[in-house]
Amino acid sequence: MPDTTVAFIGLGTMGRPMAERLLAAGHRLTVHDRLTGATAALAAAGAATAPSAREAASGAAVVITMLPNGPHVREALTGPDGALAAMRPGAVLVDMSTIDPSTSKEMAALAERHGVRMLDAPVSGSSAGAVEGTLTVMVGGDPGTLDELRPLLGELGRTVVHCGPNGAGVSVKLANQIIAGASMAAVAESYALAQRLGVDPRLLFDVVSASSGDCWALRTRPPVPGVLPTSPADDGFRPGFKGALMCKDLDLALATAADWSVDLPVTMHARDLYARMSEEGLGERDFSAVFALLSKQG
């Protein structure tokens, strides 16, 4: 799109490296975050900063939000200093947060009333993918609007997929999180048992990654140090994706499933494990630190 003036709202673990990629790609960027320290690094790299979401969005062709949950998105868009009131007709709002589909659809309807087009575009791939630009972007909304933004979203993700109308992107993301959260818990359990039985953790990785138990959680996050140098376990479980956020996402999946009378027993058990992480002070660590609960280490 010819006008690449972008406002980026939310500079957390994922948002900051995503904003940095857009800035490095030459987009004119204005950033906002409640924590002023989060904007300082972007300002040093050449981004403009704004004291509110409303001021960040003023004049921008594209406004991107990357926030922790639905209430944060609602406040950033519709609060007293919300972005929607300042967005010009024809601008595009891209919410890349992981929130519930009903809130996402509501925000899309409000955006339409302001003459603004909205895409819900949550991502998968953790903070490493945000840094490297290899995220998967799951998009709900008008396909023509997505086509306009593909070059911009392509700076953030290697795979950009149109999932359907507004709300479809976050729906696919919640389904993905069920698999990611449950499989990580299963990998942690397998390592807890193997450890007790005296199995070499590297051997377990080599065998299972070539067997029917192979999965993304195993290949990126074996939960024992010394197996894979890039695993969070080799860096004190420094988060690529926090356990508290996995708990939040599974809560969203369970609440959405309840609305549609769908029973998710495995998701419920996985959610309880990630909730225990926070109870035991591990919620800010990578979600693979669920292993610490099962191995009684950490």
CSV table of C-alpha atoms in Angstrom, one decimal, residues 44-188:
chain,number,residue,atom,x,y,z
A,44,ALA,CA,16.2,5.5,19.8
A,45,ALA,CA,15.8,3.5,16.6
A,46,GLY,CA,13.8,6.2,14.9
A,47,ALA,CA,10.2,5.6,15.7
A,48,ALA,CA,7.9,8.5,16.9
A,49,THR,CA,6.2,8.0,20.2
A,50,ALA,CA,2.8,8.9,21.4
A,51,PRO,CA,1.4,9.3,24.9
A,52,SER,CA,-1.9,7.6,24.1
A,53,ALA,CA,-3.4,5.1,21.6
A,54,ARG,CA,-5.6,7.9,20.2
A,55,GLU,CA,-2.6,10.1,19.4
A,56,ALA,CA,-0.6,7.2,18.0
A,57,ALA,CA,-3.5,6.3,15.6
A,58,SER,CA,-4.1,9.9,14.4
A,59,GLY,CA,-3.2,10.1,10.7
A,60,ALA,CA,-2.0,6.4,10.5
A,61,ALA,CA,-2.9,4.3,7.5
A,62,VAL,CA,-2.6,1.2,9.5
A,63,VAL,CA,-3.0,0.7,13.3
A,64,ILE,CA,-1.7,-2.5,14.8
A,65,THR,CA,-2.6,-3.6,18.3
A,66,MET,CA,-0.7,-6.3,20.1
A,67,LEU,CA,-2.1,-6.5,23.6
A,68,PRO,CA,-2.5,-9.1,26.4
A,69,ASN,CA,-6.3,-9.6,26.4
A,70,GLY,CA,-9.7,-8.5,25.3
A,71,PRO,CA,-10.2,-5.8,28.0
A,72,HIS,CA,-6.9,-4.2,27.0
A,73,VAL,CA,-7.9,-4.2,23.3
A,74,ARG,CA,-11.3,-2.7,24.1
A,75,GLU,CA,-9.7,0.0,26.2
A,76,ALA,CA,-7.0,0.8,23.6
A,77,LEU,CA,-9.7,1.1,20.9
A,78,THR,CA,-12.7,2.5,22.6
A,79,GLY,CA,-11.5,4.1,25.9
A,80,PRO,CA,-11.3,7.8,26.6
A,81,ASP,CA,-7.9,7.9,24.7
A,82,GLY,CA,-8.9,5.1,22.3
A,83,ALA,CA,-7.6,4.7,18.8
A,84,LEU,CA,-10.8,4.3,16.9
A,85,ALA,CA,-12.0,7.8,17.4
A,86,ALA,CA,-8.8,9.2,15.8
A,87,MET,CA,-8.6,6.8,12.9
A,88,ARG,CA,-9.5,8.3,9.5
A,89,PRO,CA,-12.1,6.6,7.2
A,90,GLY,CA,-10.5,3.9,5.1
A,91,ALA,CA,-7.7,3.2,7.5
A,92,VAL,CA,-7.1,-0.4,8.6
A,93,LEU,CA,-7.0,-1.7,12.1
A,94,VAL,CA,-5.1,-4.9,12.6
A,95,ASP,CA,-5.6,-6.5,16.0
A,96,MET,CA,-2.8,-9.1,16.4
A,97,SER,CA,-3.7,-9.9,20.0
A,98,THR,CA,-5.1,-13.3,21.1
A,99,ILE,CA,-8.6,-12.5,22.4
A,100,ASP,CA,-12.0,-14.2,22.3
A,101,PRO,CA,-13.9,-14.3,19.0
A,102,SER,CA,-17.0,-12.5,20.3
A,103,THR,CA,-14.9,-9.4,21.4
A,104,SER,CA,-13.0,-9.4,18.2
A,105,LYS,CA,-16.2,-9.4,16.1
A,106,GLU,CA,-17.6,-6.6,18.3
A,107,MET,CA,-14.5,-4.5,17.7
A,108,ALA,CA,-14.8,-5.1,14.0
A,109,ALA,CA,-18.4,-3.9,14.0
A,110,LEU,CA,-17.4,-0.8,15.9
A,111,ALA,CA,-14.6,-0.2,13.5
A,112,GLU,CA,-16.9,-0.4,10.5
A,113,ARG,CA,-19.2,2.2,12.1
A,114,HIS,CA,-16.2,4.5,12.2
A,115,GLY,CA,-15.4,3.8,8.5
A,116,VAL,CA,-12.4,1.7,9.5
A,117,ARG,CA,-11.6,-1.8,8.1
A,118,MET,CA,-10.5,-4.3,10.7
A,119,LEU,CA,-8.6,-7.6,10.5
A,120,ASP,CA,-8.0,-9.9,13.4
A,121,ALA,CA,-4.6,-11.3,12.9
A,122,PRO,CA,-3.1,-13.2,15.9
A,123,VAL,CA,0.2,-14.9,15.5
A,124,SER,CA,2.0,-18.1,16.4
A,125,GLY,CA,5.8,-18.7,16.7
A,126,SER,CA,6.8,-17.2,20.0
A,127,SER,CA,9.2,-14.2,20.5
A,128,ALA,CA,12.0,-15.9,18.5
A,129,GLY,CA,9.6,-15.9,15.5
A,130,ALA,CA,8.8,-12.2,16.2
A,131,VAL,CA,12.5,-11.3,16.1
A,132,GLU,CA,13.2,-13.4,12.9
A,133,GLY,CA,10.0,-12.5,11.1
A,134,THR,CA,8.9,-16.2,10.8
A,135,LEU,CA,5.6,-16.0,12.6
A,136,THR,CA,2.4,-17.6,11.3
A,137,VAL,CA,-0.3,-14.9,10.9
A,138,MET,CA,-3.9,-16.1,11.1
A,139,VAL,CA,-6.2,-13.5,9.5
A,140,GLY,CA,-9.9,-12.9,9.8
A,141,GLY,CA,-11.7,-10.2,7.8
A,142,ASP,CA,-12.1,-9.0,4.2
A,143,PRO,CA,-9.7,-10.8,1.8
A,144,GLY,CA,-9.2,-7.7,-0.3
A,145,THR,CA,-8.0,-5.8,2.8
A,146,LEU,CA,-5.6,-8.6,3.6
A,147,ASP,CA,-4.3,-8.5,0.0
A,148,GLU,CA,-3.5,-4.8,0.5
A,149,LEU,CA,-1.6,-5.5,3.7
A,150,ARG,CA,0.2,-8.7,2.7
A,151,PRO,CA,3.5,-6.9,2.1
A,152,LEU,CA,3.4,-5.3,5.5
A,153,LEU,CA,2.3,-8.5,7.3
A,154,GLY,CA,4.9,-10.4,5.3
A,155,GLU,CA,7.6,-8.4,7.2
A,156,LEU,CA,6.3,-10.0,10.4
A,157,GLY,CA,5.4,-13.5,9.3
A,158,ARG,CA,6.6,-16.2,6.9
A,159,THR,CA,3.1,-17.6,6.6
A,160,VAL,CA,0.1,-15.3,6.3
A,161,VAL,CA,-3.2,-17.2,6.0
A,162,HIS,CA,-6.7,-15.9,5.4
A,163,CYS,CA,-8.9,-17.9,7.7
A,164,GLY,CA,-12.3,-16.4,7.0
A,165,PRO,CA,-14.5,-13.5,8.1
A,166,ASN,CA,-13.9,-11.3,11.1
A,167,GLY,CA,-13.3,-13.5,14.2
A,168,ALA,CA,-11.9,-16.4,12.2
A,169,GLY,CA,-8.3,-15.5,12.8
A,170,VAL,CA,-8.7,-15.6,16.6
A,171,SER,CA,-10.8,-18.7,16.3
A,172,VAL,CA,-8.0,-20.6,14.5
A,173,LYS,CA,-5.5,-19.2,17.0
A,174,LEU,CA,-7.4,-20.6,20.0
A,175,ALA,CA,-7.6,-24.0,18.3
A,176,ASN,CA,-3.9,-23.8,17.7
A,177,GLN,CA,-3.3,-23.0,21.4
A,178,ILE,CA,-5.2,-26.0,22.5
A,179,ILE,CA,-2.7,-28.2,20.6
A,180,ALA,CA,0.4,-26.2,21.6
A,181,GLY,CA,-0.6,-26.1,25.3
A,182,ALA,CA,-1.6,-29.7,25.6
A,183,SER,CA,1.3,-31.1,23.6
A,184,MET,CA,3.8,-29.1,25.7
A,185,ALA,CA,2.2,-30.6,28.8
A,186,ALA,CA,2.5,-34.1,27.3
A,187,VAL,CA,6.2,-33.5,26.4
A,188,ALA,CA,6.9,-32.3,30.0
